[in-house]
Amino acid sequence: MGGSDHSDTGRGQVDRNRVRWPRCIAHRHGPTCRTRQVDPSLLAILFIALGALLALGGVAWIVWQTTSLLVPATVSFVELQDDAAFAGLRARVEADPEAYLGSWATNLNEFAEARDSEYAVLTNIVALREVTSDPDAFAALEQAEKDAGTRIEAAGRVTRRLLAMGAYVRLSARFEAVKPQLFIAAAVVVVGIVMFLVTVSASSEDEDEDAGGSASSATQVLQPARASLTDPDGAIAALLGVKCPTAFEVLVIAIPKEPSDDNASDDSEAAHWRLAVTDPQCRRGQIEPTTDEIKILMTHGS
């Protein structure tokens, strides 16, 4: 495909590494081709989503565990007597029984026996009072019932105090178990927030750099044109197809900038065009030839 009818600006070959070839799918009306392009912002989006997911997941876990601590802990007196989780409480009671049990007993088992005996005494008094017919005996039994009720009420206060202490011990154990999870969740939240903010900031800077770079290095034009490439060794025909005409349709995506004094020695980026081959007789794809390999014959509408 030599450009004999057109004045060529130079000679060279198309570099295969600078050609992004399409994936084509066969249809009844002909192949449909799409070039593979990796969106550079995809990783940024993934990191932003991952950071947000970590932060929200950590907050959700903290809320879940915290609300579980707000649920009141329930304890039975049998658990206070036998459960290994309350061994420390039993030890404190036995170390100072008067502070916890008063004059009732010296440990929880003795207190439970004394309290149960008071209930048994009250039951017997009530039973005797109902069957006695002697007025003096009835009065004595009635007074004994009141005294037993007073002692049972005092035992009930001791029992409630012990159950409250047991609930506190159980809640403290639950908090100690959850505390490491809360710290880990807080660290995950911090990592997620930092990842989110850093990625968003980096993406914004990249967009600003891309905007500035595109304004200074190349003009994004996106307009149809006809191009002619030099082909001394038949490389272009092999790449674009043997049926591709000498002058073929392209879409100008970017044109090179004018070389300046600062980058006059390094014009590798400035000398590159970016063209999308749209001619139906040529193989579809995007090429980035140098100014020595391309000649734009006509730009539509210009």
Short mmCIF file of C-alpha atoms in Angstrom, two decimals:
data_model
loop_
_atom_site.label_atom_id
_atom_site.label_comp_id
_atom_site.label_asym_id
_atom_site.label_seq_id
_atom_site.Cartn_x
_atom_site.Cartn_y
_atom_site.Cartn_z
CA MET A 1 0.00 0.00 0.00
CA GLY A 2 2.42 2.65 -1.06
CA GLY A 3 1.28 6.25 -1.10
CA SER A 4 2.30 7.01 -4.68
CA ASP A 5 -0.58 9.45 -5.22
CA HIS A 6 0.20 11.30 -2.00
CA SER A 7 3.34 13.03 -0.82
CA ASP A 8 4.69 10.89 2.05
CA THR A 9 6.47 12.66 4.87
CA GLY A 10 8.80 9.76 5.62
CA ARG A 11 9.22 6.05 5.77
CA GLY A 12 8.85 3.54 8.58
CA GLN A 13 6.84 0.65 9.86
CA VAL A 14 3.93 0.28 12.26
CA ASP A 15 5.05 -1.12 15.60
CA ARG A 16 2.93 -4.10 16.62
CA ASN A 17 3.35 -3.18 20.28
CA ARG A 18 1.57 0.11 19.61
CA VAL A 19 -1.45 -1.52 17.96
CA ARG A 20 -4.39 -2.60 20.13
CA TRP A 21 -6.17 -5.28 18.13
CA PRO A 22 -9.85 -5.96 18.57
CA ARG A 23 -11.87 -8.99 19.59
CA CYS A 24 -14.25 -9.75 16.72
CA ILE A 25 -17.55 -11.62 16.94
CA ALA A 26 -19.06 -13.06 13.76
CA HIS A 27 -22.64 -12.05 12.91
CA ARG A 28 -24.83 -12.58 9.89
CA HIS A 29 -24.18 -9.05 8.66
CA GLY A 30 -20.45 -9.26 9.22
CA PRO A 31 -17.99 -9.21 12.13
CA THR A 32 -18.38 -6.82 15.04
CA CYS A 33 -15.07 -5.83 16.57
CA ARG A 34 -14.24 -4.25 19.90
CA THR A 35 -10.81 -3.24 21.14
CA ARG A 36 -9.83 -4.37 24.59
CA GLN A 37 -9.17 -1.42 26.84
CA VAL A 38 -8.47 -1.55 30.57
CA ASP A 39 -10.02 1.35 32.42
CA PRO A 40 -7.26 2.78 34.63
CA SER A 41 -9.86 3.93 37.13
CA LEU A 42 -11.13 0.38 37.73
CA LEU A 43 -8.60 -0.30 40.48
CA ALA A 44 -9.41 3.03 42.07
CA ILE A 45 -13.10 2.16 42.08
CA LEU A 46 -12.35 -1.24 43.60
CA PHE A 47 -10.20 0.30 46.33
CA ILE A 48 -12.85 2.94 47.07
CA ALA A 49 -15.53 0.26 47.32
CA LEU A 50 -13.27 -1.93 49.48
CA GLY A 51 -12.47 0.97 51.81
CA ALA A 52 -16.15 1.88 52.17
CA LEU A 53 -17.04 -1.77 52.77
CA LEU A 54 -14.40 -2.14 55.47
CA ALA A 55 -15.48 1.06 57.22
CA LEU A 56 -19.19 0.25 57.12
CA GLY A 57 -18.61 -3.38 58.09
CA GLY A 58 -16.46 -2.35 61.06
CA VAL A 59 -19.05 0.16 62.25
CA ALA A 60 -21.82 -2.44 61.88
CA TRP A 61 -19.82 -4.98 63.91
CA ILE A 62 -19.15 -2.41 66.66
CA VAL A 63 -22.84 -1.52 66.85
CA TRP A 64 -23.82 -5.21 66.91
CA GLN A 65 -21.44 -6.10 69.72
CA THR A 66 -22.23 -2.95 71.72
CA THR A 67 -25.97 -3.53 71.58
CA SER A 68 -25.42 -7.12 72.73
CA LEU A 69 -23.79 -5.73 75.87
CA LEU A 70 -26.89 -3.67 76.60
CA VAL A 71 -29.02 -6.79 76.98
CA PRO A 72 -29.45 -7.45 80.74
CA ALA A 73 -27.56 -10.49 82.04
CA THR A 74 -29.67 -13.02 83.95
CA VAL A 75 -28.20 -15.24 86.68
CA SER A 76 -29.76 -17.93 88.90
CA PHE A 77 -28.70 -18.65 92.45
CA VAL A 78 -27.78 -22.20 91.44
CA GLU A 79 -25.29 -20.77 88.93
CA LEU A 80 -23.78 -18.64 91.70
CA GLN A 81 -23.27 -21.81 93.72
CA ASP A 82 -21.88 -24.12 91.03
CA ASP A 83 -20.80 -22.23 87.88
CA ALA A 84 -17.03 -21.88 87.45
CA ALA A 85 -17.55 -18.37 86.06
CA PHE A 86 -18.56 -17.20 89.56
CA ALA A 87 -15.69 -18.82 91.45
CA GLY A 88 -14.21 -15.39 92.11
CA LEU A 89 -17.47 -14.13 93.57
CA ARG A 90 -17.75 -17.17 95.85
CA ALA A 91 -14.18 -16.58 97.01
CA ARG A 92 -14.93 -12.94 97.88
CA VAL A 93 -18.06 -13.98 99.81
CA GLU A 94 -16.16 -16.60 101.80
CA ALA A 95 -13.36 -14.12 102.50
CA ASP A 96 -15.80 -11.65 104.11
CA PRO A 97 -19.14 -13.40 104.70
CA GLU A 98 -20.57 -10.74 107.00
CA ALA A 99 -20.27 -8.09 104.30
CA TYR A 100 -22.21 -10.20 101.82
CA LEU A 101 -24.37 -12.58 103.90
CA GLY A 102 -24.62 -10.88 107.26
CA SER A 103 -25.22 -13.40 110.07
CA TRP A 104 -26.93 -15.91 107.81
CA ALA A 105 -23.95 -18.08 106.83
CA THR A 106 -20.30 -18.16 105.84
CA ASN A 107 -20.74 -19.24 102.21
CA LEU A 108 -23.40 -19.44 99.53
CA ASN A 109 -24.32 -23.08 100.14
CA GLU A 110 -24.95 -22.49 103.86
CA PHE A 111 -26.98 -19.39 103.04
CA ALA A 112 -29.14 -21.34 100.59
CA GLU A 113 -29.79 -24.01 103.25
CA ALA A 114 -30.70 -21.39 105.88
CA ARG A 115 -33.02 -19.59 103.49
CA ASP A 116 -34.75 -22.84 102.47
CA SER A 117 -35.20 -23.80 106.14
CA GLU A 118 -36.95 -20.50 106.79
CA TYR A 119 -39.37 -21.26 103.95
CA ALA A 120 -39.97 -24.73 105.45
CA VAL A 121 -40.63 -23.19 108.88
CA LEU A 122 -43.11 -20.75 107.42
CA THR A 123 -44.91 -23.55 105.60
CA ASN A 124 -45.23 -25.56 108.83
CA ILE A 125 -46.48 -22.55 110.79
CA VAL A 126 -49.18 -21.83 108.21
CA ALA A 127 -50.27 -25.47 108.26
CA LEU A 128 -50.50 -25.56 112.09
CA ARG A 129 -52.33 -22.27 112.27
CA GLU A 130 -55.07 -23.54 110.02
CA VAL A 131 -55.77 -26.67 112.13
CA THR A 132 -55.40 -25.27 115.67
CA SER A 133 -58.48 -24.25 117.68
CA ASP A 134 -56.72 -22.91 120.77
CA PRO A 135 -56.84 -19.07 120.74
CA ASP A 136 -53.51 -18.71 122.57
CA ALA A 137 -51.79 -21.18 120.26
CA PHE A 138 -53.30 -19.47 117.23
CA ALA A 139 -51.98 -16.07 118.39
CA ALA A 140 -48.52 -17.55 118.98
CA LEU A 141 -48.53 -19.17 115.55
CA GLU A 142 -49.64 -15.92 113.94
CA GLN A 143 -46.74 -14.04 115.55
CA ALA A 144 -44.32 -16.80 114.51
CA GLU A 145 -45.60 -16.47 110.93
CA LYS A 146 -44.86 -12.74 110.94
CA ASP A 147 -41.35 -13.33 112.32
CA ALA A 148 -40.66 -16.01 109.69
CA GLY A 149 -41.91 -13.66 106.95
CA THR A 150 -39.55 -10.94 108.21
CA ARG A 151 -36.58 -13.33 108.11
CA ILE A 152 -37.56 -14.55 104.63
CA GLU A 153 -37.78 -10.94 103.41
CA ALA A 154 -34.29 -10.28 104.78
CA ALA A 155 -33.02 -13.43 103.05
CA GLY A 156 -34.66 -12.23 99.85
CA ARG A 157 -32.75 -8.95 100.02
CA VAL A 158 -29.48 -10.82 100.44
CA THR A 159 -30.40 -13.09 97.53
CA ARG A 160 -31.21 -10.15 95.24
CA ARG A 161 -27.94 -8.47 96.16
CA LEU A 162 -25.99 -11.63 95.34
CA LEU A 163 -27.85 -12.06 92.02
CA ALA A 164 -27.06 -8.43 91.10
CA MET A 165 -23.39 -9.05 91.82
CA GLY A 166 -23.52 -12.20 89.71
CA ALA A 167 -25.10 -10.28 86.81
CA TYR A 168 -22.32 -7.69 87.08
CA VAL A 169 -19.68 -10.43 86.98
CA ARG A 170 -21.30 -12.00 83.91
CA LEU A 171 -21.57 -8.64 82.11
CA SER A 172 -17.93 -7.88 82.91
CA ALA A 173 -16.91 -11.24 81.45
CA ARG A 174 -18.93 -10.55 78.31
CA PHE A 175 -17.33 -7.12 77.93
CA GLU A 176 -13.84 -8.56 78.35
CA ALA A 177 -14.62 -11.11 75.65
CA VAL A 178 -15.98 -8.46 73.25
CA LYS A 179 -13.31 -5.83 73.93
CA PRO A 180 -10.66 -7.28 71.54
CA GLN A 181 -13.28 -7.57 68.79
CA LEU A 182 -14.25 -3.92 69.30
CA PHE A 183 -10.62 -2.81 69.00
CA ILE A 184 -10.12 -4.91 65.86
CA ALA A 185 -13.33 -3.53 64.35
CA ALA A 186 -12.19 0.03 65.17
CA ALA A 187 -8.86 -0.64 63.43
CA VAL A 188 -10.71 -2.00 60.39
CA VAL A 189 -12.85 1.14 60.30
CA VAL A 190 -9.73 3.34 60.39
CA VAL A 191 -8.09 1.30 57.61
CA GLY A 192 -11.24 1.50 55.48
CA ILE A 193 -11.57 5.27 55.96
CA VAL A 194 -7.89 5.87 55.17
CA MET A 195 -8.09 3.63 52.08
CA PHE A 196 -11.23 5.42 50.91
CA LEU A 197 -9.83 8.94 51.43
CA VAL A 198 -6.39 8.19 49.98
CA THR A 199 -7.84 6.51 46.89
CA VAL A 200 -10.34 9.30 46.29
CA SER A 201 -7.61 11.91 46.71
CA ALA A 202 -5.23 10.04 44.39
CA SER A 203 -7.98 9.60 41.80
CA SER A 204 -8.75 13.32 41.91
CA GLU A 205 -5.06 14.17 41.45
CA ASP A 206 -4.78 11.73 38.53
CA GLU A 207 -7.82 13.28 36.88
CA ASP A 208 -6.33 16.75 37.32
CA GLU A 209 -3.00 15.57 35.88
CA ASP A 210 -4.75 13.85 32.98
CA ALA A 211 -6.73 16.99 32.25
CA GLY A 212 -3.61 19.15 32.34
CA GLY A 213 -1.57 16.62 30.39
CA SER A 214 -4.14 16.23 27.67
CA ALA A 215 -4.33 20.00 27.27
CA SER A 216 -0.54 20.33 26.96
CA SER A 217 0.59 17.14 25.20
CA ALA A 218 -2.17 16.27 22.73
CA THR A 219 -5.44 17.62 21.50
CA GLN A 220 -8.38 15.23 21.85
CA VAL A 221 -10.29 15.83 18.63
CA LEU A 222 -12.44 12.76 17.84
CA GLN A 223 -13.23 13.51 14.20
CA PRO A 224 -13.25 11.39 11.04
CA ALA A 225 -10.42 11.64 8.53
CA ARG A 226 -8.62 9.71 5.80
CA ALA A 227 -5.07 8.52 6.44
CA SER A 228 -2.22 7.16 4.36
CA LEU A 229 0.60 5.13 5.90
CA THR A 230 3.95 4.28 4.35
CA ASP A 231 4.42 0.56 3.81
CA PRO A 232 7.88 -0.20 2.40
CA ASP A 233 8.04 -3.78 3.75
CA GLY A 234 4.36 -4.75 3.64
CA ALA A 235 4.05 -4.55 7.45
CA ILE A 236 0.95 -2.39 7.36
CA ALA A 237 -0.81 -4.68 4.92
CA ALA A 238 -0.14 -7.60 7.24
CA LEU A 239 -1.52 -5.71 10.21
CA LEU A 240 -4.50 -3.97 8.71
CA GLY A 241 -5.38 -6.63 6.14
CA VAL A 242 -4.58 -7.14 2.51
CA LYS A 243 -7.92 -5.62 1.46
CA CYS A 244 -7.24 -2.35 3.25
CA PRO A 245 -6.98 0.42 0.62
CA THR A 246 -4.13 2.86 0.31
CA ALA A 247 -6.18 5.65 1.83
CA PHE A 248 -8.52 4.35 4.51
CA GLU A 249 -11.03 5.80 6.95
CA VAL A 250 -9.88 6.53 10.50
CA LEU A 251 -11.15 8.37 13.54
CA VAL A 252 -8.60 10.84 14.88
CA ILE A 253 -8.50 10.38 18.63
CA ALA A 254 -5.41 12.48 19.44
CA ILE A 255 -2.91 14.53 17.49
CA PRO A 256 0.65 15.32 18.59
CA LYS A 257 1.53 18.61 20.20
CA GLU A 258 3.94 21.06 18.74
CA PRO A 259 7.50 20.43 20.00
CA SER A 260 8.81 23.05 22.41
CA ASP A 261 12.28 24.08 23.40
CA ASP A 262 12.05 22.11 26.64
CA ASN A 263 11.25 18.79 24.99
CA ALA A 264 12.86 19.30 21.61
CA SER A 265 15.35 16.53 22.37
CA ASP A 266 12.65 14.07 23.50
CA ASP A 267 9.75 14.06 21.05
CA SER A 268 8.74 10.40 21.44
CA GLU A 269 5.41 11.34 22.98
CA ALA A 270 4.91 14.47 20.91
CA ALA A 271 5.29 12.62 17.60
CA HIS A 272 2.52 10.07 18.19
CA TRP A 273 -0.91 10.16 16.68
CA ARG A 274 -3.74 7.99 17.93
CA LEU A 275 -6.11 6.71 15.27
CA ALA A 276 -9.03 4.33 15.38
CA VAL A 277 -9.30 2.40 12.11
CA THR A 278 -12.95 2.54 11.03
CA ASP A 279 -12.67 1.61 7.36
CA PRO A 280 -14.86 -1.49 6.76
CA GLN A 281 -12.21 -2.95 4.42
CA CYS A 282 -9.50 -2.80 7.11
CA ARG A 283 -9.03 -4.67 10.30
CA ARG A 284 -10.48 -2.68 13.18
CA GLY A 285 -8.27 -1.42 15.97
CA GLN A 286 -6.37 1.57 17.30
CA ILE A 287 -2.90 2.49 16.07
CA GLU A 288 -0.36 5.01 17.32
CA PRO A 289 1.94 5.79 14.39
CA THR A 290 4.63 8.44 14.42
CA THR A 291 4.59 11.49 12.17
CA ASP A 292 6.98 9.66 9.85
CA GLU A 293 4.46 6.87 9.36
CA ILE A 294 1.22 8.86 8.91
CA LYS A 295 -0.18 11.44 6.59
CA ILE A 296 -3.66 12.80 7.19
CA LEU A 297 -5.13 13.39 3.74
CA MET A 298 -8.33 15.15 4.71
CA THR A 299 -10.29 15.87 7.83
CA HIS A 300 -14.05 15.87 7.30
CA GLY A 301 -15.69 19.16 8.02
CA SER A 302 -12.43 21.10 8.04
#
